[in-house]
Amino acid sequence: VLHVLVSSAGVMPSPLAGQRELTSDGVEKVWAVNHLGHFALAQGLHSALRRGAQGRDGHGQGLGGGRLVVVTSEHGHKHFGSSGLGRWIEGDEAWSAFRAYGVSKLSNVLHAMEAGRRWWPTDGVAGIAVHPGIVPTRLGQTRDDDGVGVWLHNVGV
């Protein structure tokens, strides 16, 4: 039984990286980590979320449904429309670190919306996409010594 699943793990390559990396399965790495892993986990735990949504507290009261909470970014809905998404994932459009991150976050938003559309009416599981704002994490730091990631981290981006 699972009442809430929060999908929050992610990567952001250095803006200076300049080249697409693929997983061993041939999937664009940022999209695989930031979206595909979350999607697979949510699909795998859907039945546990359904059971959690149907659960009761100690007083016989319903718990108000299950929740799939996908932590996304404003980059998922501010900068990227859905047109051309398939071409980008397949590698037919120019790769950039910011675009890779944005497309992965757009995929998160679309996943939460579609999960909610499919799961809420039948299972009582809501799909929710949240943008936490600018949070001082190490996500934007880079392994390179270009200084950009360190500077962004220090100013809270």
PDB file of C-alpha atoms in Angstrom:
ATOM      1  CA  VAL A   1       0.000   0.000   0.000  1.00  0.00           C
ATOM      2  CA  LEU A   2       1.357   3.390  -1.014  1.00  0.00           C
ATOM      3  CA  HIS A   3      -0.438   6.687  -0.431  1.00  0.00           C
ATOM      4  CA  VAL A   4       2.014   9.121  -2.032  1.00  0.00           C
ATOM      5  CA  LEU A   5       4.816   8.700  -4.552  1.00  0.00           C
ATOM      6  CA  VAL A   6       7.097  11.718  -5.001  1.00  0.00           C
ATOM      7  CA  SER A   7       9.308  11.587  -8.098  1.00  0.00           C
ATOM      8  CA  SER A   8      12.100  14.101  -7.671  1.00  0.00           C
ATOM      9  CA  ALA A   9      15.447  12.686  -8.827  1.00  0.00           C
ATOM     10  CA  GLY A  10      17.103  14.455 -11.721  1.00  0.00           C
ATOM     11  CA  VAL A  11      20.215  15.529 -13.559  1.00  0.00           C
ATOM     12  CA  MET A  12      21.190  18.715 -15.376  1.00  0.00           C
ATOM     13  CA  PRO A  13      24.270  18.500 -17.590  1.00  0.00           C
ATOM     14  CA  SER A  14      26.713  21.366 -17.841  1.00  0.00           C
ATOM     15  CA  PRO A  15      25.448  23.989 -20.301  1.00  0.00           C
ATOM     16  CA  LEU A  16      28.899  23.742 -21.865  1.00  0.00           C
ATOM     17  CA  ALA A  17      28.726  19.960 -22.308  1.00  0.00           C
ATOM     18  CA  GLY A  18      27.608  20.361 -25.881  1.00  0.00           C
ATOM     19  CA  GLN A  19      26.860  16.761 -26.703  1.00  0.00           C
ATOM     20  CA  ARG A  20      24.077  14.284 -26.237  1.00  0.00           C
ATOM     21  CA  GLU A  21      24.781  11.216 -24.085  1.00  0.00           C
ATOM     22  CA  LEU A  22      22.842   7.996 -24.449  1.00  0.00           C
ATOM     23  CA  THR A  23      22.078   5.290 -21.913  1.00  0.00           C
ATOM     24  CA  SER A  24      23.153   1.717 -22.614  1.00  0.00           C
ATOM     25  CA  ASP A  25      19.639   1.264 -24.065  1.00  0.00           C
ATOM     26  CA  GLY A  26      20.197   4.111 -26.543  1.00  0.00           C
ATOM     27  CA  VAL A  27      17.905   6.621 -24.805  1.00  0.00           C
ATOM     28  CA  GLU A  28      18.916  10.276 -24.326  1.00  0.00           C
ATOM     29  CA  LYS A  29      20.413  10.291 -20.812  1.00  0.00           C
ATOM     30  CA  VAL A  30      18.791  13.407 -19.300  1.00  0.00           C
ATOM     31  CA  TRP A  31      15.337  12.322 -20.482  1.00  0.00           C
ATOM     32  CA  ALA A  32      15.935   8.775 -19.236  1.00  0.00           C
ATOM     33  CA  VAL A  33      16.944   9.903 -15.734  1.00  0.00           C
ATOM     34  CA  ASN A  34      14.563  12.843 -15.291  1.00  0.00           C
ATOM     35  CA  HIS A  35      11.479  11.306 -16.872  1.00  0.00           C
ATOM     36  CA  LEU A  36      11.637   7.714 -18.043  1.00  0.00           C
ATOM     37  CA  GLY A  37      12.804   6.364 -14.676  1.00  0.00           C
ATOM     38  CA  HIS A  38      10.012   8.243 -12.881  1.00  0.00           C
ATOM     39  CA  PHE A  39       7.458   7.009 -15.401  1.00  0.00           C
ATOM     40  CA  ALA A  40       8.560   3.377 -15.038  1.00  0.00           C
ATOM     41  CA  LEU A  41       8.522   3.600 -11.232  1.00  0.00           C
ATOM     42  CA  ALA A  42       5.037   5.161 -11.180  1.00  0.00           C
ATOM     43  CA  GLN A  43       3.691   2.532 -13.575  1.00  0.00           C
ATOM     44  CA  GLY A  44       5.248  -0.217 -11.480  1.00  0.00           C
ATOM     45  CA  LEU A  45       3.771   1.172  -8.253  1.00  0.00           C
ATOM     46  CA  HIS A  46       0.366   2.088  -9.688  1.00  0.00           C
ATOM     47  CA  SER A  47      -1.410  -0.855  -8.049  1.00  0.00           C
ATOM     48  CA  ALA A  48       0.116   0.061  -4.657  1.00  0.00           C
ATOM     49  CA  LEU A  49      -1.065   3.669  -5.128  1.00  0.00           C
ATOM     50  CA  ARG A  50      -4.527   2.378  -6.043  1.00  0.00           C
ATOM     51  CA  ARG A  51      -4.638   0.308  -2.843  1.00  0.00           C
ATOM     52  CA  GLY A  52      -3.460   3.321  -0.842  1.00  0.00           C
ATOM     53  CA  ALA A  53      -6.167   5.488  -2.388  1.00  0.00           C
ATOM     54  CA  GLN A  54      -8.803   2.975  -1.330  1.00  0.00           C
ATOM     55  CA  GLY A  55      -7.381   2.624   2.190  1.00  0.00           C
ATOM     56  CA  ARG A  56      -8.925   3.775   5.437  1.00  0.00           C
ATOM     57  CA  ASP A  57      -7.493   5.452   8.475  1.00  0.00           C
ATOM     58  CA  GLY A  58      -7.894   3.956  11.967  1.00  0.00           C
ATOM     59  CA  HIS A  59     -11.385   5.465  12.284  1.00  0.00           C
ATOM     60  CA  GLY A  60     -12.894   4.021   9.108  1.00  0.00           C
ATOM     61  CA  GLN A  61     -12.540   7.280   7.176  1.00  0.00           C
ATOM     62  CA  GLY A  62     -11.276   7.342   3.608  1.00  0.00           C
ATOM     63  CA  LEU A  63      -7.859   8.886   3.140  1.00  0.00           C
ATOM     64  CA  GLY A  64      -8.891  11.058   0.207  1.00  0.00           C
ATOM     65  CA  GLY A  65      -7.096   9.299  -2.623  1.00  0.00           C
ATOM     66  CA  GLY A  66      -3.547   8.529  -3.580  1.00  0.00           C
ATOM     67  CA  ARG A  67      -1.073  10.993  -5.029  1.00  0.00           C
ATOM     68  CA  LEU A  68       1.581  10.834  -7.714  1.00  0.00           C
ATOM     69  CA  VAL A  69       3.627  14.009  -7.178  1.00  0.00           C
ATOM     70  CA  VAL A  70       6.129  14.755  -9.929  1.00  0.00           C
ATOM     71  CA  VAL A  71       8.659  17.471  -9.098  1.00  0.00           C
ATOM     72  CA  THR A  72       9.232  19.394 -12.293  1.00  0.00           C
ATOM     73  CA  SER A  73      10.506  22.813 -13.280  1.00  0.00           C
ATOM     74  CA  GLU A  74       9.180  25.947 -14.887  1.00  0.00           C
ATOM     75  CA  HIS A  75      11.304  24.884 -17.864  1.00  0.00           C
ATOM     76  CA  GLY A  76       8.741  22.154 -18.467  1.00  0.00           C
ATOM     77  CA  HIS A  77       5.926  24.516 -19.311  1.00  0.00           C
ATOM     78  CA  LYS A  78       7.440  27.966 -19.758  1.00  0.00           C
ATOM     79  CA  HIS A  79       9.895  27.384 -22.562  1.00  0.00           C
ATOM     80  CA  PHE A  80       8.822  24.230 -24.382  1.00  0.00           C
ATOM     81  CA  GLY A  81       5.715  23.388 -26.344  1.00  0.00           C
ATOM     82  CA  SER A  82       4.771  19.818 -27.121  1.00  0.00           C
ATOM     83  CA  SER A  83       5.260  20.152 -30.888  1.00  0.00           C
ATOM     84  CA  GLY A  84       8.458  18.540 -32.056  1.00  0.00           C
ATOM     85  CA  LEU A  85       8.986  16.625 -28.810  1.00  0.00           C
ATOM     86  CA  GLY A  86       9.202  13.262 -30.553  1.00  0.00           C
ATOM     87  CA  ARG A  87      11.723  14.524 -33.100  1.00  0.00           C
ATOM     88  CA  TRP A  88      13.915  15.867 -30.295  1.00  0.00           C
ATOM     89  CA  ILE A  89      13.818  12.659 -28.251  1.00  0.00           C
ATOM     90  CA  GLU A  90      14.666  10.634 -31.354  1.00  0.00           C
ATOM     91  CA  GLY A  91      17.710  12.826 -31.994  1.00  0.00           C
ATOM     92  CA  ASP A  92      16.541  14.705 -35.084  1.00  0.00           C
ATOM     93  CA  GLU A  93      16.897  18.165 -33.488  1.00  0.00           C
ATOM     94  CA  ALA A  94      19.947  19.971 -32.135  1.00  0.00           C
ATOM     95  CA  TRP A  95      20.872  18.976 -28.580  1.00  0.00           C
ATOM     96  CA  SER A  96      21.592  21.439 -25.783  1.00  0.00           C
ATOM     97  CA  ALA A  97      21.782  20.920 -22.029  1.00  0.00           C
ATOM     98  CA  PHE A  98      18.988  23.418 -21.344  1.00  0.00           C
ATOM     99  CA  ARG A  99      16.749  21.941 -24.024  1.00  0.00           C
ATOM    100  CA  ALA A 100      17.421  18.401 -22.743  1.00  0.00           C
ATOM    101  CA  TYR A 101      16.475  19.463 -19.217  1.00  0.00           C
ATOM    102  CA  GLY A 102      13.410  21.372 -20.430  1.00  0.00           C
ATOM    103  CA  VAL A 103      12.125  18.498 -22.545  1.00  0.00           C
ATOM    104  CA  SER A 104      12.556  16.104 -19.612  1.00  0.00           C
ATOM    105  CA  LYS A 105      10.586  18.459 -17.363  1.00  0.00           C
ATOM    106  CA  LEU A 106       7.870  18.923 -19.995  1.00  0.00           C
ATOM    107  CA  SER A 107       7.623  15.128 -20.090  1.00  0.00           C
ATOM    108  CA  ASN A 108       7.159  15.166 -16.294  1.00  0.00           C
ATOM    109  CA  VAL A 109       4.284  17.651 -16.587  1.00  0.00           C
ATOM    110  CA  LEU A 110       2.605  15.623 -19.330  1.00  0.00           C
ATOM    111  CA  HIS A 111       3.060  12.405 -17.329  1.00  0.00           C
ATOM    112  CA  ALA A 112       1.432  13.883 -14.210  1.00  0.00           C
ATOM    113  CA  MET A 113      -1.464  15.275 -16.254  1.00  0.00           C
ATOM    114  CA  GLU A 114      -2.085  12.007 -18.087  1.00  0.00           C
ATOM    115  CA  ALA A 115      -1.718   9.860 -14.957  1.00  0.00           C
ATOM    116  CA  GLY A 116      -4.295  12.037 -13.211  1.00  0.00           C
ATOM    117  CA  ARG A 117      -6.635  11.895 -16.201  1.00  0.00           C
ATOM    118  CA  ARG A 118      -6.447   8.099 -16.353  1.00  0.00           C
ATOM    119  CA  TRP A 119      -6.091   7.151 -12.689  1.00  0.00           C
ATOM    120  CA  TRP A 120      -8.306   9.595 -10.770  1.00  0.00           C
ATOM    121  CA  PRO A 121     -11.724   8.547 -12.165  1.00  0.00           C
ATOM    122  CA  THR A 122     -11.160   4.811 -11.723  1.00  0.00           C
ATOM    123  CA  ASP A 123      -8.570   4.483  -8.955  1.00  0.00           C
ATOM    124  CA  GLY A 124      -8.716   7.705  -6.934  1.00  0.00           C
ATOM    125  CA  VAL A 125      -5.054   8.484  -7.659  1.00  0.00           C
ATOM    126  CA  ALA A 126      -4.283  12.107  -8.548  1.00  0.00           C
ATOM    127  CA  GLY A 127      -1.379  13.127 -10.769  1.00  0.00           C
ATOM    128  CA  ILE A 128       0.236  16.375  -9.640  1.00  0.00           C
ATOM    129  CA  ALA A 129       3.163  18.273 -11.191  1.00  0.00           C
ATOM    130  CA  VAL A 130       4.867  20.778  -8.884  1.00  0.00           C
ATOM    131  CA  HIS A 131       7.560  23.386  -9.439  1.00  0.00           C
ATOM    132  CA  PRO A 132       9.317  24.122  -6.134  1.00  0.00           C
ATOM    133  CA  GLY A 133      10.872  27.381  -7.318  1.00  0.00           C
ATOM    134  CA  ILE A 134      14.576  28.050  -7.326  1.00  0.00           C
ATOM    135  CA  VAL A 135      16.168  25.779  -4.770  1.00  0.00           C
ATOM    136  CA  PRO A 136      19.890  25.848  -3.873  1.00  0.00           C
ATOM    137  CA  THR A 137      20.808  22.274  -4.739  1.00  0.00           C
ATOM    138  CA  ARG A 138      23.870  20.811  -6.411  1.00  0.00           C
ATOM    139  CA  LEU A 139      21.821  19.932  -9.505  1.00  0.00           C
ATOM    140  CA  GLY A 140      23.213  22.780 -11.603  1.00  0.00           C
ATOM    141  CA  GLN A 141      26.810  22.269 -10.575  1.00  0.00           C
ATOM    142  CA  THR A 142      29.113  20.840 -13.132  1.00  0.00           C
ATOM    143  CA  ARG A 143      31.989  18.433 -12.871  1.00  0.00           C
ATOM    144  CA  ASP A 144      33.905  20.662 -15.264  1.00  0.00           C
ATOM    145  CA  ASP A 145      36.007  23.537 -14.000  1.00  0.00           C
ATOM    146  CA  ASP A 146      34.100  26.059 -16.110  1.00  0.00           C
ATOM    147  CA  GLY A 147      32.819  27.856 -12.998  1.00  0.00           C
ATOM    148  CA  VAL A 148      29.310  28.373 -14.404  1.00  0.00           C
ATOM    149  CA  GLY A 149      27.679  25.646 -12.302  1.00  0.00           C
ATOM    150  CA  VAL A 150      29.430  26.792  -9.138  1.00  0.00           C
ATOM    151  CA  TRP A 151      28.382  30.393  -9.781  1.00  0.00           C
ATOM    152  CA  LEU A 152      24.756  29.391 -10.422  1.00  0.00           C
ATOM    153  CA  HIS A 153      24.744  27.286  -7.252  1.00  0.00           C
ATOM    154  CA  ASN A 154      26.158  30.135  -5.183  1.00  0.00           C
ATOM    155  CA  VAL A 155      23.482  32.571  -6.362  1.00  0.00           C
ATOM    156  CA  GLY A 156      20.760  30.046  -5.595  1.00  0.00           C
ATOM    157  CA  VAL A 157      19.858  28.856  -9.082  1.00  0.00           C
TER     158      VAL A 157
END
